[in-house]
PDB file of C-alpha atoms in Angstrom:
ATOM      1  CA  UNK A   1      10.847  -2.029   5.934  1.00  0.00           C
ATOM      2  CA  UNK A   2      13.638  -4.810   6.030  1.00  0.00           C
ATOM      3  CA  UNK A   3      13.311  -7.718   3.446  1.00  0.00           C
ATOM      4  CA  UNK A   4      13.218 -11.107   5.311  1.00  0.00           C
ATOM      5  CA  UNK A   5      13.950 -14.011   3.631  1.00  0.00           C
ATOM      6  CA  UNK A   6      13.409 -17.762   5.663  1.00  0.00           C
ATOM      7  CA  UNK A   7      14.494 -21.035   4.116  1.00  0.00           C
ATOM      8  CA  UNK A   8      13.270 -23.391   4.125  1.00  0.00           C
ATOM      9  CA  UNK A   9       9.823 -22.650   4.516  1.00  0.00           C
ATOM     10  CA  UNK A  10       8.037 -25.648   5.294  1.00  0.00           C
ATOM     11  CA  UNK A  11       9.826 -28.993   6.216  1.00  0.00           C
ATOM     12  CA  UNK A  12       8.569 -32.658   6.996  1.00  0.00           C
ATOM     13  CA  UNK A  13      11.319 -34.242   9.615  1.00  0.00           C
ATOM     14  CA  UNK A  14      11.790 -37.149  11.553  1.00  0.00           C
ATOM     15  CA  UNK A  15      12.385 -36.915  15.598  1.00  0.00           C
ATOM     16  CA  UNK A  16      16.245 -37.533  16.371  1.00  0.00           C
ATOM     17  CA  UNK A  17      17.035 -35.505  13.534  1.00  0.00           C
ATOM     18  CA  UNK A  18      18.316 -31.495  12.907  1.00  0.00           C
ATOM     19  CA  UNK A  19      17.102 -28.880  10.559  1.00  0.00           C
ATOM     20  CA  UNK A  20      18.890 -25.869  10.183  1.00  0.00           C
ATOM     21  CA  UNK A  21      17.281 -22.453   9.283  1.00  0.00           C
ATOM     22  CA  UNK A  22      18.146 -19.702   7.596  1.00  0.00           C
ATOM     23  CA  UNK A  23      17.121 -15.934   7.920  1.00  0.00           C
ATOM     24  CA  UNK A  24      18.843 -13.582   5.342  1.00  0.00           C
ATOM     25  CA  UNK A  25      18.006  -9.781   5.473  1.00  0.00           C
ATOM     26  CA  UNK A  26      18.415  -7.309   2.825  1.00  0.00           C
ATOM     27  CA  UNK A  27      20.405  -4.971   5.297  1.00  0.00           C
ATOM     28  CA  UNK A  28      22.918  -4.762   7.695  1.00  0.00           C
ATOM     29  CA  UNK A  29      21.330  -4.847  11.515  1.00  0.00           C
ATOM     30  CA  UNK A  30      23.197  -5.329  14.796  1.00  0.00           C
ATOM     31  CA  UNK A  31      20.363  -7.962  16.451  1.00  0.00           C
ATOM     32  CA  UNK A  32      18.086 -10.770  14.871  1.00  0.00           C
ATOM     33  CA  UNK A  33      15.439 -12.451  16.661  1.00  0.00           C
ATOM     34  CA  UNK A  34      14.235 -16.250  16.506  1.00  0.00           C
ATOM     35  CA  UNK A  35      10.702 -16.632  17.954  1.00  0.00           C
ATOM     36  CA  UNK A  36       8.360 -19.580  18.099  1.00  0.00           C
ATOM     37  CA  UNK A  37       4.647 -19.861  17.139  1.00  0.00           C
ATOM     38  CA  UNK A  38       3.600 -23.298  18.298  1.00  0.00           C
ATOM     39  CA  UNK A  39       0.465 -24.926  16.940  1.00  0.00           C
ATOM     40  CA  UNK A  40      -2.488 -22.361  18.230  1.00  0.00           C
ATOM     41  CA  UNK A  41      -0.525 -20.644  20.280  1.00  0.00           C
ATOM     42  CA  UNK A  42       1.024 -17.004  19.989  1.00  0.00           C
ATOM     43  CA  UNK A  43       5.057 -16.264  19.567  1.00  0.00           C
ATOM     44  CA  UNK A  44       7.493 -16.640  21.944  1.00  0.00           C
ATOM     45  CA  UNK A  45      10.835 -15.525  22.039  1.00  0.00           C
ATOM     46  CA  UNK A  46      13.503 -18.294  21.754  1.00  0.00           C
ATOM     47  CA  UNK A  47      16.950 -15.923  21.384  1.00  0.00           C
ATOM     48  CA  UNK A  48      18.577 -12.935  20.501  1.00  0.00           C
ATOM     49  CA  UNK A  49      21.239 -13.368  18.112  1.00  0.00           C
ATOM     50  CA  UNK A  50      24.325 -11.078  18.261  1.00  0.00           C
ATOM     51  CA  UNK A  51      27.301 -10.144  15.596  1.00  0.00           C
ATOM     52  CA  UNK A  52      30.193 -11.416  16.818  1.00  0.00           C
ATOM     53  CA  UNK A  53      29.093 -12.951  20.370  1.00  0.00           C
ATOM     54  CA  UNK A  54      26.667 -15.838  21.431  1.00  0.00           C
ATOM     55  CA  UNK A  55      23.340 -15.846  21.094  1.00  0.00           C
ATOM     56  CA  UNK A  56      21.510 -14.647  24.613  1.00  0.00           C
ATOM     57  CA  UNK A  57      18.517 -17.567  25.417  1.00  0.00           C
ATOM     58  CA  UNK A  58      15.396 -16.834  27.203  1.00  0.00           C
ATOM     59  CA  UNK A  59      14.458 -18.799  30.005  1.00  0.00           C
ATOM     60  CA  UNK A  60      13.522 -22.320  28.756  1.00  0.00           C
ATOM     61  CA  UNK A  61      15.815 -22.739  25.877  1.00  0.00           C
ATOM     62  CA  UNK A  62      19.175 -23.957  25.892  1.00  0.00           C
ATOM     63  CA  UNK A  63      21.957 -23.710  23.276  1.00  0.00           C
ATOM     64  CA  UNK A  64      22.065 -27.383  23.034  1.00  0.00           C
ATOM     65  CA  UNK A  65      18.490 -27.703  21.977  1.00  0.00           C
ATOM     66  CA  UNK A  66      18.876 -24.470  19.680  1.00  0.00           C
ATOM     67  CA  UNK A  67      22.373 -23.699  18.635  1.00  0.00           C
ATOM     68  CA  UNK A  68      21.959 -20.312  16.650  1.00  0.00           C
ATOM     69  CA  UNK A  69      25.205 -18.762  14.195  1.00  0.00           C
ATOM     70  CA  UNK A  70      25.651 -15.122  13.514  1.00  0.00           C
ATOM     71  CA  UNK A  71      28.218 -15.083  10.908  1.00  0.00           C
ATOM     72  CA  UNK A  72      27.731 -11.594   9.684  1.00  0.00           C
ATOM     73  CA  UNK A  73      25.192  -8.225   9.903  1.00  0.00           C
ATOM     74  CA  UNK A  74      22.643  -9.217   7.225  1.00  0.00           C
ATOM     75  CA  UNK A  75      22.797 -13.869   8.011  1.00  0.00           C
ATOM     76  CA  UNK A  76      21.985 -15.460  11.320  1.00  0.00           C
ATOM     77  CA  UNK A  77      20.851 -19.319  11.732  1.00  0.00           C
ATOM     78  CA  UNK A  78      18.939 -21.125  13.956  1.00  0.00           C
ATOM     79  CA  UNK A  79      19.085 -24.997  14.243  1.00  0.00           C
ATOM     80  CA  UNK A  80      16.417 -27.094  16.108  1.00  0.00           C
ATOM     81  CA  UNK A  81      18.196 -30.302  16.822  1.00  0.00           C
ATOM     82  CA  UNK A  82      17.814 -33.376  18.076  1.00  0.00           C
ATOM     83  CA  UNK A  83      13.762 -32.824  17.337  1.00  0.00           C
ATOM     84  CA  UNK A  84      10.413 -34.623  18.654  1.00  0.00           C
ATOM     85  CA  UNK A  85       6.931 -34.001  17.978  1.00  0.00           C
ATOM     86  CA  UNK A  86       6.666 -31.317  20.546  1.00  0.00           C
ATOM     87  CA  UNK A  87       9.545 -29.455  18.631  1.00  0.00           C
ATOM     88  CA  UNK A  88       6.444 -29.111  15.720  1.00  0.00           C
ATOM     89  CA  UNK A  89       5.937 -25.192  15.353  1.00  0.00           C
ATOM     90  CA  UNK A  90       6.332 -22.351  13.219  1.00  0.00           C
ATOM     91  CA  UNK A  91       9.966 -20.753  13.175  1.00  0.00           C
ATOM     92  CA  UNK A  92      10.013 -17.068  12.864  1.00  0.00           C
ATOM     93  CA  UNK A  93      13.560 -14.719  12.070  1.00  0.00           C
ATOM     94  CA  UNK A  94      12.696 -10.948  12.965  1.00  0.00           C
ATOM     95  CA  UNK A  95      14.795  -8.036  12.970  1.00  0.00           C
ATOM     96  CA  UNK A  96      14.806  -4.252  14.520  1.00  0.00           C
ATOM     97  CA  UNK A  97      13.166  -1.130  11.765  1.00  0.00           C
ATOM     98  CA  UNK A  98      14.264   1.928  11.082  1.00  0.00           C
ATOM     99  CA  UNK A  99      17.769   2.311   9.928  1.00  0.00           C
ATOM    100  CA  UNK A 100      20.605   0.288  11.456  1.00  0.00           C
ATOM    101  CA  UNK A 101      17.945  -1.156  12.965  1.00  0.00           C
ATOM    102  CA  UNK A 102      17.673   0.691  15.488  1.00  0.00           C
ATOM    103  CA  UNK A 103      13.723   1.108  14.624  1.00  0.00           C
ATOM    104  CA  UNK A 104      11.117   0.415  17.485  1.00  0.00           C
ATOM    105  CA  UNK A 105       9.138  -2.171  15.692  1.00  0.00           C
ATOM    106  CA  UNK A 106      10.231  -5.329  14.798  1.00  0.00           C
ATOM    107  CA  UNK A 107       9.769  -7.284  11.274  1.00  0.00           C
ATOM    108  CA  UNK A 108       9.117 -10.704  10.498  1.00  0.00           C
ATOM    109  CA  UNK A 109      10.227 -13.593   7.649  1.00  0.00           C
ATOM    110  CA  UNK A 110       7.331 -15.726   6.414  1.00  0.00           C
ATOM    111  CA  UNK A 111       8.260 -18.437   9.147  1.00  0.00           C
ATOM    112  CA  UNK A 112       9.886 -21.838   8.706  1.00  0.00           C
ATOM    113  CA  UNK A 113       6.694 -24.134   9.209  1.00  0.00           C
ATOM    114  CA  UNK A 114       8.123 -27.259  10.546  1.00  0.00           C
ATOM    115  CA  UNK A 115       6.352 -30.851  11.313  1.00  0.00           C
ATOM    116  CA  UNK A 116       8.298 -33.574  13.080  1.00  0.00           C
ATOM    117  CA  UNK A 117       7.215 -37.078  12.809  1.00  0.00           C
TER     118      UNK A 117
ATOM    119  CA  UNK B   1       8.734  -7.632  32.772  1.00  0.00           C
ATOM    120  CA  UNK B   2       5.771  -6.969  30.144  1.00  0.00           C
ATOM    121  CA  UNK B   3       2.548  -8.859  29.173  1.00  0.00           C
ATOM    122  CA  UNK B   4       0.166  -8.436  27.036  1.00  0.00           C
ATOM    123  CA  UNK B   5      -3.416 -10.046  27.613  1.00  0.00           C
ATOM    124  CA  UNK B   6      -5.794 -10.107  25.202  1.00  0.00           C
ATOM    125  CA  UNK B   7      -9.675 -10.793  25.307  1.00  0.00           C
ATOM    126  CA  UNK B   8     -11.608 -13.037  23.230  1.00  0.00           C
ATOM    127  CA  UNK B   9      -9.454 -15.446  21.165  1.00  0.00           C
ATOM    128  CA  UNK B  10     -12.133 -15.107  18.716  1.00  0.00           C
ATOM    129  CA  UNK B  11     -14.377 -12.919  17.719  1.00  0.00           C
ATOM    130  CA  UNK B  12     -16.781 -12.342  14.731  1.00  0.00           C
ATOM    131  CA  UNK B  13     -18.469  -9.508  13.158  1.00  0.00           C
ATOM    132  CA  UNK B  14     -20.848  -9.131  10.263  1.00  0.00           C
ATOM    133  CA  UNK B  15     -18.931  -7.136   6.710  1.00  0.00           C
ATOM    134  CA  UNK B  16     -19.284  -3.594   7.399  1.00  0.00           C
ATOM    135  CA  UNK B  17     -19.856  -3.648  11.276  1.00  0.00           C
ATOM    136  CA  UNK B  18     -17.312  -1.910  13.711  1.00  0.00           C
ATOM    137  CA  UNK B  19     -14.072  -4.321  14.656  1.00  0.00           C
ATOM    138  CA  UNK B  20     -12.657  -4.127  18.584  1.00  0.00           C
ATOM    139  CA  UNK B  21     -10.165  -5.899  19.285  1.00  0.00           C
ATOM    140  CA  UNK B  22      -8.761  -5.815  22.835  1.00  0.00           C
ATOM    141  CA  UNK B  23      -5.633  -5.596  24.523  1.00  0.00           C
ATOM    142  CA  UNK B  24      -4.468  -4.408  27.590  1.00  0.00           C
ATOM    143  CA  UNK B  25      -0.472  -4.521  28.905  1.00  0.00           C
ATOM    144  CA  UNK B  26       1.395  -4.531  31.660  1.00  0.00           C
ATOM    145  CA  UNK B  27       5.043  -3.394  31.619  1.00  0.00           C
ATOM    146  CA  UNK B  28       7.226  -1.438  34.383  1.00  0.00           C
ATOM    147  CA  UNK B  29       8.499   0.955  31.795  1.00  0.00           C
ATOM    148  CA  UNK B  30       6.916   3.804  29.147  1.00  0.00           C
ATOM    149  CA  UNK B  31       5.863   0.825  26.430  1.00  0.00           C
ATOM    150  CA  UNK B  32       6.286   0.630  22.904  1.00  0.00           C
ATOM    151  CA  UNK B  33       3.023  -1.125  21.771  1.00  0.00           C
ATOM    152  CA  UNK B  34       2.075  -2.988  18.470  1.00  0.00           C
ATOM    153  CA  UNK B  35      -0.667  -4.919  16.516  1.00  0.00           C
ATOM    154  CA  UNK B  36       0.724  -7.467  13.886  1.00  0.00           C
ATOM    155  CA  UNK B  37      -1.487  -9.153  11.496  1.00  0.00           C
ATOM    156  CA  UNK B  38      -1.116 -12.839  10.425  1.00  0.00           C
ATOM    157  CA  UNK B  39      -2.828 -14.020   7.358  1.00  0.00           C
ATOM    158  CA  UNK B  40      -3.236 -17.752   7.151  1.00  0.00           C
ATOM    159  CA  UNK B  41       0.150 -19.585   6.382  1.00  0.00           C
ATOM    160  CA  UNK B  42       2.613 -16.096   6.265  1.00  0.00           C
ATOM    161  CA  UNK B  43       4.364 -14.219   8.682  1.00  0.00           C
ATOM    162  CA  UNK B  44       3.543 -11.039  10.664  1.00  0.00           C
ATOM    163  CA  UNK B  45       2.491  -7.673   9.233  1.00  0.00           C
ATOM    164  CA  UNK B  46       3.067  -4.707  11.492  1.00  0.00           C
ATOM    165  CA  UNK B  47      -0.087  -3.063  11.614  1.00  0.00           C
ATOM    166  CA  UNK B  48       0.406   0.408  13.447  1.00  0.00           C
ATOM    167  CA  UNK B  49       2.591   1.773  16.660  1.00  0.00           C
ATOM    168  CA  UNK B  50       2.725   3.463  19.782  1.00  0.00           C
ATOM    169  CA  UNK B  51       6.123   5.120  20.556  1.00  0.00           C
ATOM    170  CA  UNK B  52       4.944   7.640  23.201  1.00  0.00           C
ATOM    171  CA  UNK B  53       4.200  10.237  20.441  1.00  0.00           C
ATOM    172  CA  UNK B  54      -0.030  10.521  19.530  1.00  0.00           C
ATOM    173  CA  UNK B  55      -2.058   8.325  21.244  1.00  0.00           C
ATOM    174  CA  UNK B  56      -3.996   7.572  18.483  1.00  0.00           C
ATOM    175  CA  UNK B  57      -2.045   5.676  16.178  1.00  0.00           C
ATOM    176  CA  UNK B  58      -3.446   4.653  12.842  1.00  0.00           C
ATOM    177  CA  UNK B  59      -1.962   2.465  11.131  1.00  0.00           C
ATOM    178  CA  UNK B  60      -2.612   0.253   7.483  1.00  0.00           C
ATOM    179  CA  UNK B  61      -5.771  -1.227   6.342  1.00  0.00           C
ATOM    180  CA  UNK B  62      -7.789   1.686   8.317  1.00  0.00           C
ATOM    181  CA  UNK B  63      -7.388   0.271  11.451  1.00  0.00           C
ATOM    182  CA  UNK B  64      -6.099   2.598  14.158  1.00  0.00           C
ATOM    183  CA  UNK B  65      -5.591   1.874  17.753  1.00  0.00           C
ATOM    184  CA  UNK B  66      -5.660   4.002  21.021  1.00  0.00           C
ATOM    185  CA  UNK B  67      -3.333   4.162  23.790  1.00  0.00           C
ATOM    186  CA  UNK B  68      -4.637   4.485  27.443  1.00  0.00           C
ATOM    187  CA  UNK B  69      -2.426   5.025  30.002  1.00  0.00           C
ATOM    188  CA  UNK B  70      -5.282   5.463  32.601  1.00  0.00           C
ATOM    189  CA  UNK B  71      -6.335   1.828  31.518  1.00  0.00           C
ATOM    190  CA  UNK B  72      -3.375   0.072  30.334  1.00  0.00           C
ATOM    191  CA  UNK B  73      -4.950  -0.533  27.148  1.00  0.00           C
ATOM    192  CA  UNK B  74      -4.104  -0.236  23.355  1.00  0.00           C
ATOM    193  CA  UNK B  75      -7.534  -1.685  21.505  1.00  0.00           C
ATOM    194  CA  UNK B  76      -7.633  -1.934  17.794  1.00  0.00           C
ATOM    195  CA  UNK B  77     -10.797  -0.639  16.030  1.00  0.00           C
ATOM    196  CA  UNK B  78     -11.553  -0.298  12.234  1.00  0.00           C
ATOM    197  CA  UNK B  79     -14.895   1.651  11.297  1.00  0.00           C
ATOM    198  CA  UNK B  80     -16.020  -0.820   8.860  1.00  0.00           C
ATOM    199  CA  UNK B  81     -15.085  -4.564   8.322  1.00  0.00           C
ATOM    200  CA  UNK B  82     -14.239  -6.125   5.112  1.00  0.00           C
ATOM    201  CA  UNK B  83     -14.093 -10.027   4.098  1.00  0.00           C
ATOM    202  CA  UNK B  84     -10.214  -9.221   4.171  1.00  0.00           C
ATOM    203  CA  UNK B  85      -9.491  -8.353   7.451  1.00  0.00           C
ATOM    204  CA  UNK B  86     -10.479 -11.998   8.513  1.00  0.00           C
ATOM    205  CA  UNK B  87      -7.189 -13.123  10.024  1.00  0.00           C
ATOM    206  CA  UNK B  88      -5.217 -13.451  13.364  1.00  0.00           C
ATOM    207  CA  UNK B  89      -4.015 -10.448  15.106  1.00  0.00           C
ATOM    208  CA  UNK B  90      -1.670 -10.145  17.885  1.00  0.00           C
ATOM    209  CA  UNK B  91      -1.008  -7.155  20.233  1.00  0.00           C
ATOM    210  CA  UNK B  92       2.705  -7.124  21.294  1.00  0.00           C
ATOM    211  CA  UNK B  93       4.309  -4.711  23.819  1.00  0.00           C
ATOM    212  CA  UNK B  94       8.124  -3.825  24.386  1.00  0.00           C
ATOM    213  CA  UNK B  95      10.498  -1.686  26.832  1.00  0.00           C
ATOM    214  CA  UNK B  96      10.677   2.021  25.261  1.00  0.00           C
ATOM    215  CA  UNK B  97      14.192   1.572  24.474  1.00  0.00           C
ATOM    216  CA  UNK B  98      15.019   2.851  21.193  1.00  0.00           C
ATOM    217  CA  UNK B  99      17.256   0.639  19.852  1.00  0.00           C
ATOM    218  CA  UNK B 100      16.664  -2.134  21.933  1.00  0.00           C
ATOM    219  CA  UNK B 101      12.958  -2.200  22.289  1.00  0.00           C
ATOM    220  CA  UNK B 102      12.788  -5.419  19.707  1.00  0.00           C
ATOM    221  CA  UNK B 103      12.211  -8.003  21.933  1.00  0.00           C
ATOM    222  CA  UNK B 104       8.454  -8.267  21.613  1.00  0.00           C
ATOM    223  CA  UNK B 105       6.330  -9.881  24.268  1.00  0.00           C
ATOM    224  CA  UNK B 106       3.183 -11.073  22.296  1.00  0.00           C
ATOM    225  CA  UNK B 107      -0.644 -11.346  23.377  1.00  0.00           C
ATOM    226  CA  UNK B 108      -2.086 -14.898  22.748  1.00  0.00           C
ATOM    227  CA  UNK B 109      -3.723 -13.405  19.563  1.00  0.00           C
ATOM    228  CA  UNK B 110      -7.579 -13.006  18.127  1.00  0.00           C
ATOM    229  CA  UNK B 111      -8.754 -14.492  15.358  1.00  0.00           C
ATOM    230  CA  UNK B 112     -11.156 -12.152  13.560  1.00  0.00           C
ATOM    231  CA  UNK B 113     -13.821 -13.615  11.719  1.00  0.00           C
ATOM    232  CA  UNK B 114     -15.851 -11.352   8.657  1.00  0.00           C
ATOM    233  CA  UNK B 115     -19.148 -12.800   8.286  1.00  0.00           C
ATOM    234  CA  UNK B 116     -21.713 -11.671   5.207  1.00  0.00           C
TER     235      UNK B 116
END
């Protein structure tokens, strides 16, 4: 299984502000995934981020809200800016199994726990 | 597009008693299917799989799950409970892509409580 490793991974911030978050894997894979775990609540996918092109949204988040950088195979970002309270969740970077990733199940970092106050 | 419901957010069971956890899917396409396991304050574990190969999957821990076409479901079961199974696990289903069958779609979860 890939090695995930999320920084930072617990943050205290205050609304109007950014954090930026970083997912490094211990191999090369050609998609990374950013889902959301809100307080209680199960995970929901925020984007898909590709090598080399944007990052493809799902419905209900916007690049604005969550710019996300891809600069190489094994590094992706995800930024949560201009926060609020309701922005308070657990930040999860997953990527594809199996080699290349090109695996069926999906692995997780230990999740960027972020408050907003 | 795919869902995953699962029944009883919570449920408890006494150390050494049977564990059933439920989850049934929904998806337009073959499914790849999935139980994670979250311990309090870490990420997800994968549990086991369902790929289309043997429908009963087992998977770490001695859980194992079975797959159900006839009934859309994929429940998780361990024989016996132990103290350390007591955390949060999630059923997640995705298209049977290989490849590009990584975007989960995740159940709301069931927290599993191990009682003495």
């Amino acid at each position: 299984s890939a090695v995930i490793s999320q920084k930072p991974s617990r943050d205290i911030c205050q609304r109007g502000t950014s954090l930026t978050i970083q997912c490094q894997v211990d191999s090369q894979v050609t998609m990374m995934f950013w889902y959301r775990q809100q307080p209680g609540q199960s995970l929901t996918l925020i984007a898909t981020a590709n090598q080399g092109s944007e990052a493809t949204y799902e419905s209900g988040f916007v690049i604005d809200k969550f710019p996300i950088s891809r600069p190489n195979l094994t590094f992706s970002t995800l930024t949560v800016s201009n926060m609020s309270p309701e922005d308070s969740s657990i930040y999860l970077c997953s990527v594809p199994g199996g080699a290349g990733g090109r695996g069926t199940e999906a692995f997780f970092g230990q999740g960027t726990r972020l408050t907003v106050v | 597009a795919q869902s995953v419901t699962q029944l009883g957010s919570h449920v408890s069971v006494s150390e050494g008693a049977l564990v059933l956890l439920r989850c049934n899917y929904s998806s337009s396409v073959p499914p790849y299917l999935f139980w994670y396991v979250q311990y309090p304050n870490q990420g997800l574990q994968l549990l086991l799989k369902y790929t289309s190969a043997a429908t009963l999957v087992k998977g770490i821990n001695g859980f194992e799950a079975e797959f159900k076409k006839s009934e859309t479901s994929f429940h998780l079961t361990k024989p016996s409970a132990h103290m350390s199974d007591a955390a949060e696990y999630f059923c997640a289903v995705s298209e049977g892509t290989p490849g590009g069958g990584n975007k989960l779609t995740f159940g709301t979860g069931t927290q599993l409580k191990v009682e003495l």
